[in-house]
Amino acid sequence: MNTTPISPPDLPTSDDAQPQIDATARIPASGDRALVLGGGGSTGNAWLIGVVAGLFDAGLDVTTADLTIGTSAGATAAAQLAGATPPELLAGTLAATPPQRGPVGGVPTRPVPDHLEKFRSIIAASDDVADMRRRMGAAALDTDAASDGSGQARWRATVASRLPSEDWPRRTVLITAVDAHTGEPVVFDRHSGVDLVDAVAASTSGGGSAYRIHGTGYVDGGYRANAENADLAAGFERVLVLSPFGGRSLYPADWGTHLATQVDALRARGSRVEIISPDSGSEHMFGAGAMDLSLRPAAARAGYHQGRALAEGLTEFWR
């Protein structure tokens, strides 16, 4: 197994150098193991923590991946795993007594069904995924223009309260988002000159508003391609994808963004890929129930039991 640390190329060489916010050019072109943590709302975040903790307790530590990709709820999980052990995070999730419902990301400005209806209408009106991203970004900026701006500070405080540490880890962690002004995808890393809290807040800003960093608005990383963005692991020998939504997508199949399409592309380039999705007994927690904070403990337990059950079969693949 290759255990040599991977150093991103072309980093700033002096304090005067301007950091390049988008880390796409710094993503290693190859490597050994990549962990992909997909989006899936509040219950998806709990399930991700449960799966990783179950694997960990069964003797398989996937947090040692050479590359970790976090999108939306998966961005929160990636940051959480950078500052605490999987058992610690699981214990905190099970001990919490959250209110009945709450935001998946950002500070929503309208009821969730209304947001989903608008999202579907934007998809229907879009020519492709790039057009959809531009339209979603424009809609978020329009929402922000009609608000008093207080939601940004509240959402940052909420995100910060969920992270055990606000420091980027030394290992390579990528957090996905979309530039609301241009519709271009953005990848944050520890060299982006962006605080970890802000990167996660941007990636989870899917409630209809944008999150601003250095004056630029960003929206949810799930709009980049899909809820997993597994394509960023291209060139890695082994890719483990944790997908709370099980690869389901509202995007048309001919856009070429579905998880299955990305996995086929990874395998065509020589990657071995394994996917973990919620089992049939817990799928109800990851659709309309993804925002129900009262389901977080149950989602975490479901993920934990899956992780424990799958660890033995994944050991040869991962190690």
mmCIF file of N, CA and C in Angstrom, residues 110 113-143 178 180 183 206-209 219 223 250-252 255:
data_model
loop_
_atom_site.group_PDB
_atom_site.id
_atom_site.type_symbol
_atom_site.label_atom_id
_atom_site.label_comp_id
_atom_site.label_asym_id
_atom_site.label_seq_id
_atom_site.Cartn_x
_atom_site.Cartn_y
_atom_site.Cartn_z
ATOM 1 N N ARG A 110 -38.045 29.834 2.865
ATOM 2 C CA ARG A 110 -39.382 29.389 2.500
ATOM 3 C C ARG A 110 -39.532 27.947 2.953
ATOM 4 N N PRO A 113 -41.099 22.184 1.052
ATOM 5 C CA PRO A 113 -41.817 21.779 -0.159
ATOM 6 C C PRO A 113 -41.789 22.847 -1.244
ATOM 7 N N ASP A 114 -41.889 24.120 -0.853
ATOM 8 C CA ASP A 114 -41.822 25.209 -1.828
ATOM 9 C C ASP A 114 -40.457 25.246 -2.503
ATOM 10 N N HIS A 115 -39.401 25.052 -1.707
ATOM 11 C CA HIS A 115 -38.051 25.069 -2.270
ATOM 12 C C HIS A 115 -37.873 23.910 -3.252
ATOM 13 N N LEU A 116 -38.336 22.714 -2.901
ATOM 14 C CA LEU A 116 -38.207 21.570 -3.793
ATOM 15 C C LEU A 116 -38.999 21.775 -5.079
ATOM 16 N N GLU A 117 -40.171 22.373 -4.956
ATOM 17 C CA GLU A 117 -40.972 22.649 -6.147
ATOM 18 C C GLU A 117 -40.230 23.619 -7.070
ATOM 19 N N LYS A 118 -39.611 24.650 -6.471
ATOM 20 C CA LYS A 118 -38.848 25.600 -7.276
ATOM 21 C C LYS A 118 -37.628 24.929 -7.895
ATOM 22 N N PHE A 119 -36.990 24.057 -7.140
ATOM 23 C CA PHE A 119 -35.832 23.328 -7.644
ATOM 24 C C PHE A 119 -36.224 22.478 -8.853
ATOM 25 N N ARG A 120 -37.333 21.771 -8.740
ATOM 26 C CA ARG A 120 -37.801 20.949 -9.859
ATOM 27 C C ARG A 120 -38.114 21.806 -11.088
ATOM 28 N N SER A 121 -38.706 22.969 -10.854
ATOM 29 C CA SER A 121 -39.054 23.826 -11.995
ATOM 30 C C SER A 121 -37.806 24.371 -12.666
ATOM 31 N N ILE A 122 -36.773 24.678 -11.876
ATOM 32 C CA ILE A 122 -35.516 25.152 -12.456
ATOM 33 C C ILE A 122 -34.851 24.044 -13.263
ATOM 34 N N ILE A 123 -34.868 22.826 -12.740
ATOM 35 C CA ILE A 123 -34.311 21.695 -13.490
ATOM 36 C C ILE A 123 -35.043 21.523 -14.812
ATOM 37 N N ALA A 124 -36.370 21.600 -14.769
ATOM 38 C CA ALA A 124 -37.167 21.411 -15.984
ATOM 39 C C ALA A 124 -36.877 22.480 -17.024
ATOM 40 N N ALA A 125 -36.531 23.682 -16.574
ATOM 41 C CA ALA A 125 -36.280 24.789 -17.496
ATOM 42 C C ALA A 125 -34.837 24.838 -17.988
ATOM 43 N N SER A 126 -33.962 24.023 -17.407
ATOM 44 C CA SER A 126 -32.532 24.101 -17.708
ATOM 45 C C SER A 126 -32.141 23.196 -18.872
ATOM 46 N N ASP A 127 -31.154 23.656 -19.635
ATOM 47 C CA ASP A 127 -30.656 22.880 -20.772
ATOM 48 C C ASP A 127 -29.717 21.763 -20.337
ATOM 49 N N ASP A 128 -28.947 22.022 -19.291
ATOM 50 C CA ASP A 128 -27.988 21.045 -18.797
ATOM 51 C C ASP A 128 -27.617 21.422 -17.371
ATOM 52 N N VAL A 129 -26.666 20.694 -16.789
ATOM 53 C CA VAL A 129 -26.327 20.935 -15.383
ATOM 54 C C VAL A 129 -25.696 22.312 -15.198
ATOM 55 N N ALA A 130 -24.918 22.785 -16.170
ATOM 56 C CA ALA A 130 -24.305 24.113 -16.051
ATOM 57 C C ALA A 130 -25.371 25.201 -16.054
ATOM 58 N N ASP A 131 -26.368 25.051 -16.898
ATOM 59 C CA ASP A 131 -27.472 26.005 -16.943
ATOM 60 C C ASP A 131 -28.250 25.968 -15.631
ATOM 61 N N MET A 132 -28.465 24.771 -15.101
ATOM 62 C CA MET A 132 -29.170 24.638 -13.824
ATOM 63 C C MET A 132 -28.413 25.338 -12.704
ATOM 64 N N ARG A 133 -27.093 25.174 -12.669
ATOM 65 C CA ARG A 133 -26.308 25.819 -11.616
ATOM 66 C C ARG A 133 -26.429 27.333 -11.700
ATOM 67 N N ARG A 134 -26.377 27.866 -12.910
ATOM 68 C CA ARG A 134 -26.513 29.322 -13.067
ATOM 69 C C ARG A 134 -27.874 29.800 -12.577
ATOM 70 N N ARG A 135 -28.914 29.059 -12.913
ATOM 71 C CA ARG A 135 -30.261 29.444 -12.508
ATOM 72 C C ARG A 135 -30.440 29.330 -10.992
ATOM 73 N N MET A 136 -29.888 28.281 -10.399
ATOM 74 C CA MET A 136 -29.984 28.119 -8.946
ATOM 75 C C MET A 136 -29.235 29.233 -8.235
ATOM 76 N N GLY A 137 -28.062 29.576 -8.747
ATOM 77 C CA GLY A 137 -27.296 30.659 -8.146
ATOM 78 C C GLY A 137 -28.016 31.988 -8.242
ATOM 79 N N ALA A 138 -28.596 32.273 -9.407
ATOM 80 C CA ALA A 138 -29.322 33.528 -9.589
ATOM 81 C C ALA A 138 -30.527 33.604 -8.663
ATOM 82 N N ALA A 139 -31.226 32.483 -8.503
ATOM 83 C CA ALA A 139 -32.391 32.462 -7.618
ATOM 84 C C ALA A 139 -31.976 32.711 -6.172
ATOM 85 N N ALA A 140 -30.855 32.120 -5.759
ATOM 86 C CA ALA A 140 -30.366 32.315 -4.393
ATOM 87 C C ALA A 140 -29.975 33.767 -4.156
ATOM 88 N N LEU A 141 -29.313 34.365 -5.130
ATOM 89 C CA LEU A 141 -28.910 35.770 -4.988
ATOM 90 C C LEU A 141 -30.128 36.687 -4.951
ATOM 91 N N ASP A 142 -31.162 36.361 -5.710
ATOM 92 C CA ASP A 142 -32.392 37.150 -5.666
ATOM 93 C C ASP A 142 -33.037 37.065 -4.284
ATOM 94 N N THR A 143 -33.007 35.874 -3.700
ATOM 95 C CA THR A 143 -33.547 35.702 -2.349
ATOM 96 C C THR A 143 -32.770 36.535 -1.348
ATOM 97 N N VAL A 178 -20.837 25.738 -5.197
ATOM 98 C CA VAL A 178 -21.050 26.329 -6.516
ATOM 99 C C VAL A 178 -21.058 27.845 -6.366
ATOM 100 N N ALA A 180 -22.434 31.184 -6.878
ATOM 101 C CA ALA A 180 -23.795 31.597 -7.212
ATOM 102 C C ALA A 180 -23.835 32.639 -8.317
ATOM 103 N N GLY A 183 -22.250 30.262 -11.569
ATOM 104 C CA GLY A 183 -22.701 28.891 -11.741
ATOM 105 C C GLY A 183 -21.562 27.896 -11.850
ATOM 106 N N GLY A 206 -28.165 25.047 0.932
ATOM 107 C CA GLY A 206 -29.123 24.548 -0.046
ATOM 108 C C GLY A 206 -30.546 24.925 0.247
ATOM 109 N N GLY A 207 -30.764 25.837 1.152
ATOM 110 C CA GLY A 207 -32.114 26.198 1.541
ATOM 111 C C GLY A 207 -32.714 27.339 0.758
ATOM 112 N N GLY A 208 -32.088 27.735 -0.351
ATOM 113 C CA GLY A 208 -32.645 28.789 -1.177
ATOM 114 C C GLY A 208 -31.913 30.105 -1.097
ATOM 115 N N SER A 209 -30.881 30.184 -0.259
ATOM 116 C CA SER A 209 -30.091 31.405 -0.162
ATOM 117 C C SER A 209 -28.626 31.073 -0.390
ATOM 118 N N VAL A 219 -23.536 28.439 -3.270
ATOM 119 C CA VAL A 219 -24.671 27.586 -2.951
ATOM 120 C C VAL A 219 -24.209 26.137 -2.848
ATOM 121 N N TYR A 223 -25.310 20.878 -5.991
ATOM 122 C CA TYR A 223 -25.664 21.396 -7.305
ATOM 123 C C TYR A 223 -24.504 21.262 -8.294
ATOM 124 N N LEU A 250 -32.626 14.077 -8.883
ATOM 125 C CA LEU A 250 -33.701 14.747 -9.600
ATOM 126 C C LEU A 250 -33.276 15.161 -11.004
ATOM 127 N N TYR A 251 -31.987 15.062 -11.306
ATOM 128 C CA TYR A 251 -31.495 15.504 -12.597
ATOM 129 C C TYR A 251 -31.806 14.476 -13.688
ATOM 130 N N PRO A 252 -32.070 14.923 -14.906
ATOM 131 C CA PRO A 252 -32.280 13.990 -16.017
ATOM 132 C C PRO A 252 -31.053 13.110 -16.234
ATOM 133 N N TRP A 255 -28.117 14.162 -18.512
ATOM 134 C CA TRP A 255 -27.125 15.157 -18.096
ATOM 135 C C TRP A 255 -25.789 14.496 -17.751
#
